[in-house]
CSV table of C-alpha atoms in Angstrom, one decimal:
chain,number,residue,atom,x,y,z
A,1,MET,CA,121.4,59.6,84.4
A,2,GLU,CA,121.3,62.0,81.4
A,3,LYS,CA,119.1,64.4,83.3
A,4,THR,CA,121.5,64.2,86.3
A,5,ILE,CA,124.5,65.0,84.0
A,6,GLU,CA,122.5,67.9,82.5
A,7,LYS,CA,122.0,69.3,86.0
A,8,ALA,CA,125.7,69.0,86.7
A,9,ALA,CA,126.5,70.8,83.5
A,10,LEU,CA,124.2,73.7,84.5
A,11,LEU,CA,126.0,74.0,87.8
A,12,MET,CA,129.3,74.1,85.9
A,13,GLU,CA,128.0,76.9,83.6
A,14,ALA,CA,127.0,78.8,86.7
A,15,LEU,CA,130.3,78.4,88.5
A,16,PRO,CA,132.2,81.3,87.0
A,17,TYR,CA,129.2,83.6,87.7
A,18,ILE,CA,129.0,82.3,91.3
A,19,GLN,CA,132.7,83.1,91.8
A,20,GLU,CA,132.4,86.5,90.2
A,21,PHE,CA,129.4,87.7,92.2
A,22,ARG,CA,130.4,86.2,95.6
A,23,ASP,CA,130.0,89.0,98.2
A,24,GLU,CA,128.5,91.3,95.7
A,25,ILE,CA,125.3,93.2,96.4
A,26,VAL,CA,122.4,92.7,94.1
A,27,VAL,CA,119.3,94.9,94.5
A,28,VAL,CA,116.1,93.1,93.3
A,29,LYS,CA,113.0,95.3,92.7
A,30,PHE,CA,109.9,93.1,92.9
A,31,GLY,CA,106.6,94.4,91.6
A,32,GLY,CA,103.9,94.5,88.9
A,33,SER,CA,101.8,91.5,88.1
A,34,ALA,CA,104.7,89.3,89.2
A,35,MET,CA,103.5,89.9,92.7
A,36,GLU,CA,99.9,88.8,92.0
A,37,LYS,CA,100.3,85.0,91.8
A,38,PRO,CA,101.4,83.3,95.1
A,39,GLU,CA,103.4,80.6,93.2
A,40,ILE,CA,105.4,83.2,91.4
A,41,ILE,CA,106.1,85.2,94.6
A,42,GLU,CA,107.3,82.1,96.4
A,43,ALA,CA,109.5,80.9,93.4
A,44,VAL,CA,111.2,84.3,93.2
A,45,LEU,CA,111.9,84.4,96.9
A,46,ARG,CA,113.4,80.9,96.8
A,47,ASP,CA,115.7,82.1,94.1
A,48,VAL,CA,116.7,85.0,96.3
A,49,VAL,CA,117.4,82.7,99.2
A,50,LEU,CA,119.6,80.6,96.9
A,51,MET,CA,121.5,83.7,95.9
A,52,GLU,CA,122.2,84.5,99.5
A,53,CYS,CA,123.3,80.9,100.2
A,54,ILE,CA,125.9,80.9,97.5
A,55,GLY,CA,127.5,84.1,98.7
A,56,MET,CA,125.7,86.9,97.0
A,57,ARG,CA,124.1,89.7,99.1
A,58,PRO,CA,120.6,90.3,97.8
A,59,VAL,CA,118.5,93.3,98.8
A,60,ILE,CA,114.7,93.3,98.0
A,61,VAL,CA,112.7,96.5,97.3
A,62,HIS,CA,109.1,95.7,96.7
A,63,GLY,CA,106.1,97.5,95.3
A,64,GLY,CA,102.5,96.9,96.2
A,65,GLY,CA,100.4,99.1,93.9
A,66,LYS,CA,97.7,96.4,93.1
A,67,ALA,CA,97.2,95.6,96.8
A,68,ILE,CA,97.0,99.3,97.6
A,69,SER,CA,94.4,99.9,94.9
A,70,ALA,CA,92.4,97.0,96.1
A,71,LYS,CA,92.3,98.3,99.6
A,72,LEU,CA,91.3,101.8,98.5
A,73,GLU,CA,88.5,100.3,96.4
A,74,THR,CA,87.1,98.4,99.4
A,75,MET,CA,87.1,101.7,101.3
A,76,GLY,CA,85.3,103.5,98.5
A,77,LEU,CA,88.2,105.8,97.8
A,78,GLU,CA,88.7,106.9,94.2
A,79,VAL,CA,92.1,106.3,92.7
A,80,LYS,CA,93.2,109.3,90.6
A,81,ARG,CA,96.5,109.4,88.6
A,82,THR,CA,98.5,112.0,86.8
A,83,GLY,CA,101.4,111.0,84.6
A,84,GLY,CA,101.1,107.5,86.0
A,85,MET,CA,101.5,108.7,89.6
A,86,ARG,CA,98.7,108.0,92.2
A,87,HIS,CA,97.3,111.1,93.9
A,88,THR,CA,98.0,110.5,97.6
A,89,CYS,CA,96.1,112.4,100.2
A,90,SER,CA,96.5,112.2,103.9
A,91,VAL,CA,94.0,109.3,104.1
A,92,THR,CA,95.6,107.5,101.2
A,93,ILE,CA,99.1,107.7,102.5
A,94,ASP,CA,98.0,105.9,105.7
A,95,VAL,CA,96.5,103.1,103.6
A,96,VAL,CA,99.7,102.9,101.5
A,97,ASP,CA,101.8,102.7,104.7
A,98,ASP,CA,99.6,100.0,106.2
A,99,VAL,CA,99.4,97.8,103.1
A,100,LEU,CA,103.1,98.0,102.3
A,101,HIS,CA,104.2,97.2,105.8
A,102,ASN,CA,101.5,94.9,107.2
A,103,GLU,CA,100.4,93.1,104.1
A,104,VAL,CA,103.1,93.0,101.4
A,105,ASN,CA,106.3,93.2,103.4
A,106,SER,CA,105.0,90.8,106.1
A,107,HIS,CA,104.0,88.3,103.5
A,108,LEU,CA,107.4,88.4,101.8
A,109,LEU,CA,109.2,87.9,105.2
A,110,GLU,CA,107.0,84.9,106.0
A,111,LEU,CA,107.8,83.2,102.7
A,112,LEU,CA,111.5,83.9,103.0
A,113,ALA,CA,111.5,82.4,106.5
A,114,LYS,CA,109.6,79.4,105.1
A,115,HIS,CA,112.5,78.7,102.9
A,116,LYS,CA,115.0,79.3,105.7
A,117,GLY,CA,116.1,82.7,104.4
A,118,LYS,CA,117.2,85.2,107.0
A,119,ALA,CA,115.4,88.5,106.3
A,120,GLN,CA,114.5,91.7,108.0
A,121,ARG,CA,111.8,94.3,107.4
A,122,VAL,CA,113.2,97.7,106.6
A,123,SER,CA,110.8,100.6,106.4
A,124,GLY,CA,111.8,103.2,103.9
A,125,LYS,CA,110.7,105.7,106.5
A,126,ASP,CA,113.8,104.8,108.5
A,127,ILE,CA,116.3,105.0,105.7
A,128,LEU,CA,115.0,107.3,103.0
A,129,LYS,CA,114.6,111.1,103.0
A,130,ALA,CA,112.0,112.5,100.7
A,131,GLU,CA,111.4,115.7,98.8
A,132,LYS,CA,108.0,116.5,97.4
A,133,LEU,CA,107.4,115.4,93.8
A,134,PHE,CA,105.3,117.4,91.4
A,135,VAL,CA,104.2,115.5,88.3
A,136,LYS,CA,103.9,117.1,84.9
A,137,ASP,CA,100.5,116.8,83.3
A,138,PRO,CA,100.9,115.1,79.9
A,139,GLU,CA,98.2,117.2,78.4
A,140,SER,CA,98.7,120.7,79.9
A,141,GLY,CA,102.4,120.5,80.6
A,142,GLU,CA,101.8,122.0,84.0
A,143,ASP,CA,103.2,120.7,87.3
A,144,VAL,CA,100.6,119.0,89.3
A,145,ASP,CA,100.6,118.5,93.1
A,146,VAL,CA,99.8,114.8,93.6
A,147,GLY,CA,100.0,115.0,97.4
A,148,PHE,CA,102.3,112.8,99.5
A,149,VAL,CA,104.4,111.5,96.7
A,150,GLY,CA,108.1,112.1,96.8
A,151,ASN,CA,111.5,111.6,95.3
A,152,VAL,CA,114.4,110.2,97.3
A,153,SER,CA,116.9,112.8,98.3
A,154,GLU,CA,119.0,110.8,100.7
A,155,VAL,CA,119.6,107.1,101.6
A,156,ASP,CA,121.0,105.8,104.9
A,157,ALA,CA,123.4,103.3,103.2
A,158,GLU,CA,125.1,102.4,106.5
A,159,TYR,CA,121.8,101.1,107.9
A,160,ILE,CA,121.4,98.8,105.0
A,161,HIS,CA,125.1,97.7,105.0
A,162,ASP,CA,124.8,96.7,108.7
A,163,ILE,CA,122.0,94.4,107.9
A,164,ILE,CA,123.8,92.9,104.9
A,165,GLU,CA,127.0,92.4,106.9
A,166,ALA,CA,124.9,90.4,109.5
A,167,GLY,CA,124.1,87.9,106.7
A,168,VAL,CA,120.4,89.1,106.6
A,169,ILE,CA,118.4,90.0,103.5
A,170,PRO,CA,116.9,93.5,103.8
A,171,VAL,CA,113.3,93.7,102.5
A,172,ILE,CA,112.5,97.3,102.0
A,173,ALA,CA,109.1,99.0,101.8
A,174,PRO,CA,109.3,102.1,99.5
A,175,LEU,CA,108.2,105.0,101.8
A,176,ALA,CA,110.2,108.0,103.0
A,177,LYS,CA,110.0,110.9,105.3
A,178,ASP,CA,110.7,114.6,104.6
A,179,SER,CA,112.5,117.0,106.9
A,180,ALA,CA,109.2,117.7,108.8
A,181,GLY,CA,108.5,114.1,109.4
A,182,HIS,CA,105.8,113.6,106.9
A,183,THR,CA,105.5,110.2,105.2
A,184,TYR,CA,105.7,110.1,101.4
A,185,ASN,CA,105.0,107.3,98.9
A,186,ILE,CA,107.9,106.6,96.6
A,187,ASN,CA,107.8,104.9,93.2
A,188,ALA,CA,109.4,101.5,94.0
A,189,ASP,CA,111.5,101.6,90.8
A,190,ILE,CA,113.0,104.9,91.8
A,191,ALA,CA,113.5,103.7,95.4
A,192,ALA,CA,115.4,100.6,94.2
A,193,ALA,CA,117.7,102.6,91.9
A,194,LYS,CA,118.5,105.2,94.6
A,195,ILE,CA,119.2,102.4,97.0
A,196,ALA,CA,121.4,100.5,94.5
A,197,GLU,CA,123.2,103.8,93.8
A,198,SER,CA,123.8,104.5,97.5
A,199,ILE,CA,125.0,101.1,98.6
A,200,LYS,CA,127.2,100.6,95.5
A,201,ALA,CA,125.3,97.5,94.3
A,202,ARG,CA,127.0,95.4,91.6
A,203,LYS,CA,123.6,94.7,89.9
A,204,LEU,CA,120.1,96.2,89.9
A,205,VAL,CA,117.4,93.8,88.8
A,206,TYR,CA,113.8,94.9,87.9
A,207,LEU,CA,111.4,92.0,88.1
A,208,SER,CA,108.1,92.8,86.6
A,209,ASP,CA,105.4,91.4,84.3
A,210,VAL,CA,107.1,92.1,81.0
A,211,PRO,CA,110.0,90.3,79.3
A,212,GLY,CA,112.1,93.5,79.3
A,213,LEU,CA,112.2,96.5,76.9
A,214,LEU,CA,110.3,95.8,73.7
A,215,SER,CA,110.6,97.8,70.5
A,216,ASP,CA,106.9,96.9,69.9
A,217,PRO,CA,105.1,96.7,73.3
A,218,SER,CA,102.4,94.5,71.7
A,219,ASP,CA,104.9,91.9,70.5
A,220,GLU,CA,107.1,90.1,73.1
A,221,ASN,CA,109.3,88.8,70.2
A,222,THR,CA,110.7,92.3,69.8
A,223,LEU,CA,112.7,92.2,73.0
A,224,ILE,CA,115.8,94.4,73.0
A,225,ASN,CA,118.5,92.4,74.7
A,226,THR,CA,121.0,95.1,75.4
A,227,ILE,CA,121.0,98.9,75.5
A,228,LYS,CA,123.7,101.4,76.6
A,229,VAL,CA,123.2,104.6,78.4
A,230,HIS,CA,123.9,106.8,75.4
A,231,GLU,CA,121.1,105.0,73.5
A,232,VAL,CA,118.4,105.9,76.1
A,233,GLU,CA,117.6,109.3,74.8
A,234,GLU,CA,117.0,107.9,71.3
A,235,TYR,CA,114.7,105.3,72.6
A,236,ILE,CA,112.7,107.9,74.5
A,237,ALA,CA,112.5,110.2,71.5
A,238,ASP,CA,111.1,107.4,69.3
A,239,GLY,CA,108.6,106.3,72.0
A,240,THR,CA,110.2,102.9,72.7
A,241,ILE,CA,110.7,104.0,76.3
A,242,SER,CA,107.5,105.6,77.6
A,243,GLY,CA,104.9,105.4,80.3
A,244,GLY,CA,105.8,103.4,83.3
A,245,MET,CA,109.0,102.3,81.7
A,246,LEU,CA,110.4,105.8,81.6
A,247,PRO,CA,111.0,106.4,85.4
A,248,LYS,CA,112.4,102.8,85.6
A,249,ILE,CA,115.0,103.4,82.8
A,250,LEU,CA,115.9,107.0,83.9
A,251,SER,CA,116.5,105.9,87.5
A,252,ALA,CA,118.5,102.9,86.2
A,253,VAL,CA,120.7,105.3,84.2
A,254,GLU,CA,121.5,107.4,87.3
A,255,ALA,CA,122.5,104.2,89.2
A,256,LEU,CA,124.8,103.2,86.3
A,257,LYS,CA,126.4,106.6,86.2
A,258,VAL,CA,127.6,106.3,89.8
A,259,GLY,CA,128.9,102.8,89.9
A,260,THR,CA,126.2,100.1,89.5
A,261,LYS,CA,127.8,97.8,86.8
A,262,LYS,CA,124.6,96.5,85.2
A,263,VAL,CA,120.8,96.8,85.3
A,264,HIS,CA,118.6,93.9,84.3
A,265,MET,CA,114.9,94.1,83.4
A,266,ILE,CA,113.3,90.6,83.4
A,267,ASP,CA,110.0,88.9,83.5
A,268,GLY,CA,109.3,87.7,87.0
A,269,ARG,CA,106.6,85.4,85.7
A,270,MET,CA,109.2,83.2,84.0
A,271,GLN,CA,110.4,80.4,86.2
A,272,HIS,CA,113.8,81.1,87.6
A,273,SER,CA,114.3,84.2,85.4
A,274,LEU,CA,116.3,85.8,88.1
A,275,LEU,CA,118.8,82.9,88.2
A,276,LEU,CA,118.9,82.6,84.4
A,277,GLU,CA,119.8,86.2,84.0
A,278,ILE,CA,122.6,86.2,86.5
A,279,PHE,CA,124.1,82.7,86.3
A,280,THR,CA,123.9,81.7,82.6
A,281,ASP,CA,125.7,82.7,79.4
A,282,SER,CA,122.5,83.5,77.5
A,283,GLY,CA,120.5,85.3,80.1
A,284,VAL,CA,117.0,86.6,79.7
A,285,GLY,CA,115.4,90.0,79.5
A,286,THR,CA,117.1,93.4,78.8
A,287,GLU,CA,120.4,94.5,80.2
A,288,ILE,CA,121.3,98.2,80.5
A,289,LEU,CA,125.0,99.0,80.5
A,290,ALA,CA,127.0,102.0,81.2
A,291,ASP,CA,128.9,103.5,78.2
């Protein structure tokens, strides 16, 4: 009976958050090692289905870097990176396209359907416009052509809103096309932020394989619970924000500047971390707030 009462108490704690976020859009970026273990993937997607059932409007943007690297390795293709960005030739972009759509996206849709979630595949090629990205070499400082890698210049927000209004969860593969029709690979963190910005999402949540922003990357006890936009430059200058965290934070800041209320960075490996961050008083991970 005590356990039953505790469960009821948790529901009551969540009630004001459920009321506050009813009908609000939440973009969930799902990637990193959080996508390597089947049980973690399924648990997160069950949480997303629950969010939709209680009136929220989730949008999933997924990565797939590990699956892409594994496929390239089986094909004997070398993976080269500059500034953390994968060099993407005409052969590689075809592999990226295939893996993101036919392996990663399809698997997520199957799991959502298993838990009675209504979801729809959305190819970024149909909703995102790309401009070619040049990456600065950290050693020489020169701009490097990394092939078919792009930045998002435009988002078809109406397309996404139509799916949401139909009561369906969009599951978006981070690819885009330029004005000439060429396909470009897009960093999933940047794609998620641009989408959140365009569709005026209430929240943007990055689910990955770290607890959040750490003042000491080697010590998970140094979690920074809250940062504000004006503090970001200081954290970049002292090296707290660096590497793969840098594009994530900078794209989050842009989303906050144009209306997203809050960005969360949480550990997808923790059971129900998504629900704990949104529906409890204490929360988990790092929240980034506008000034």
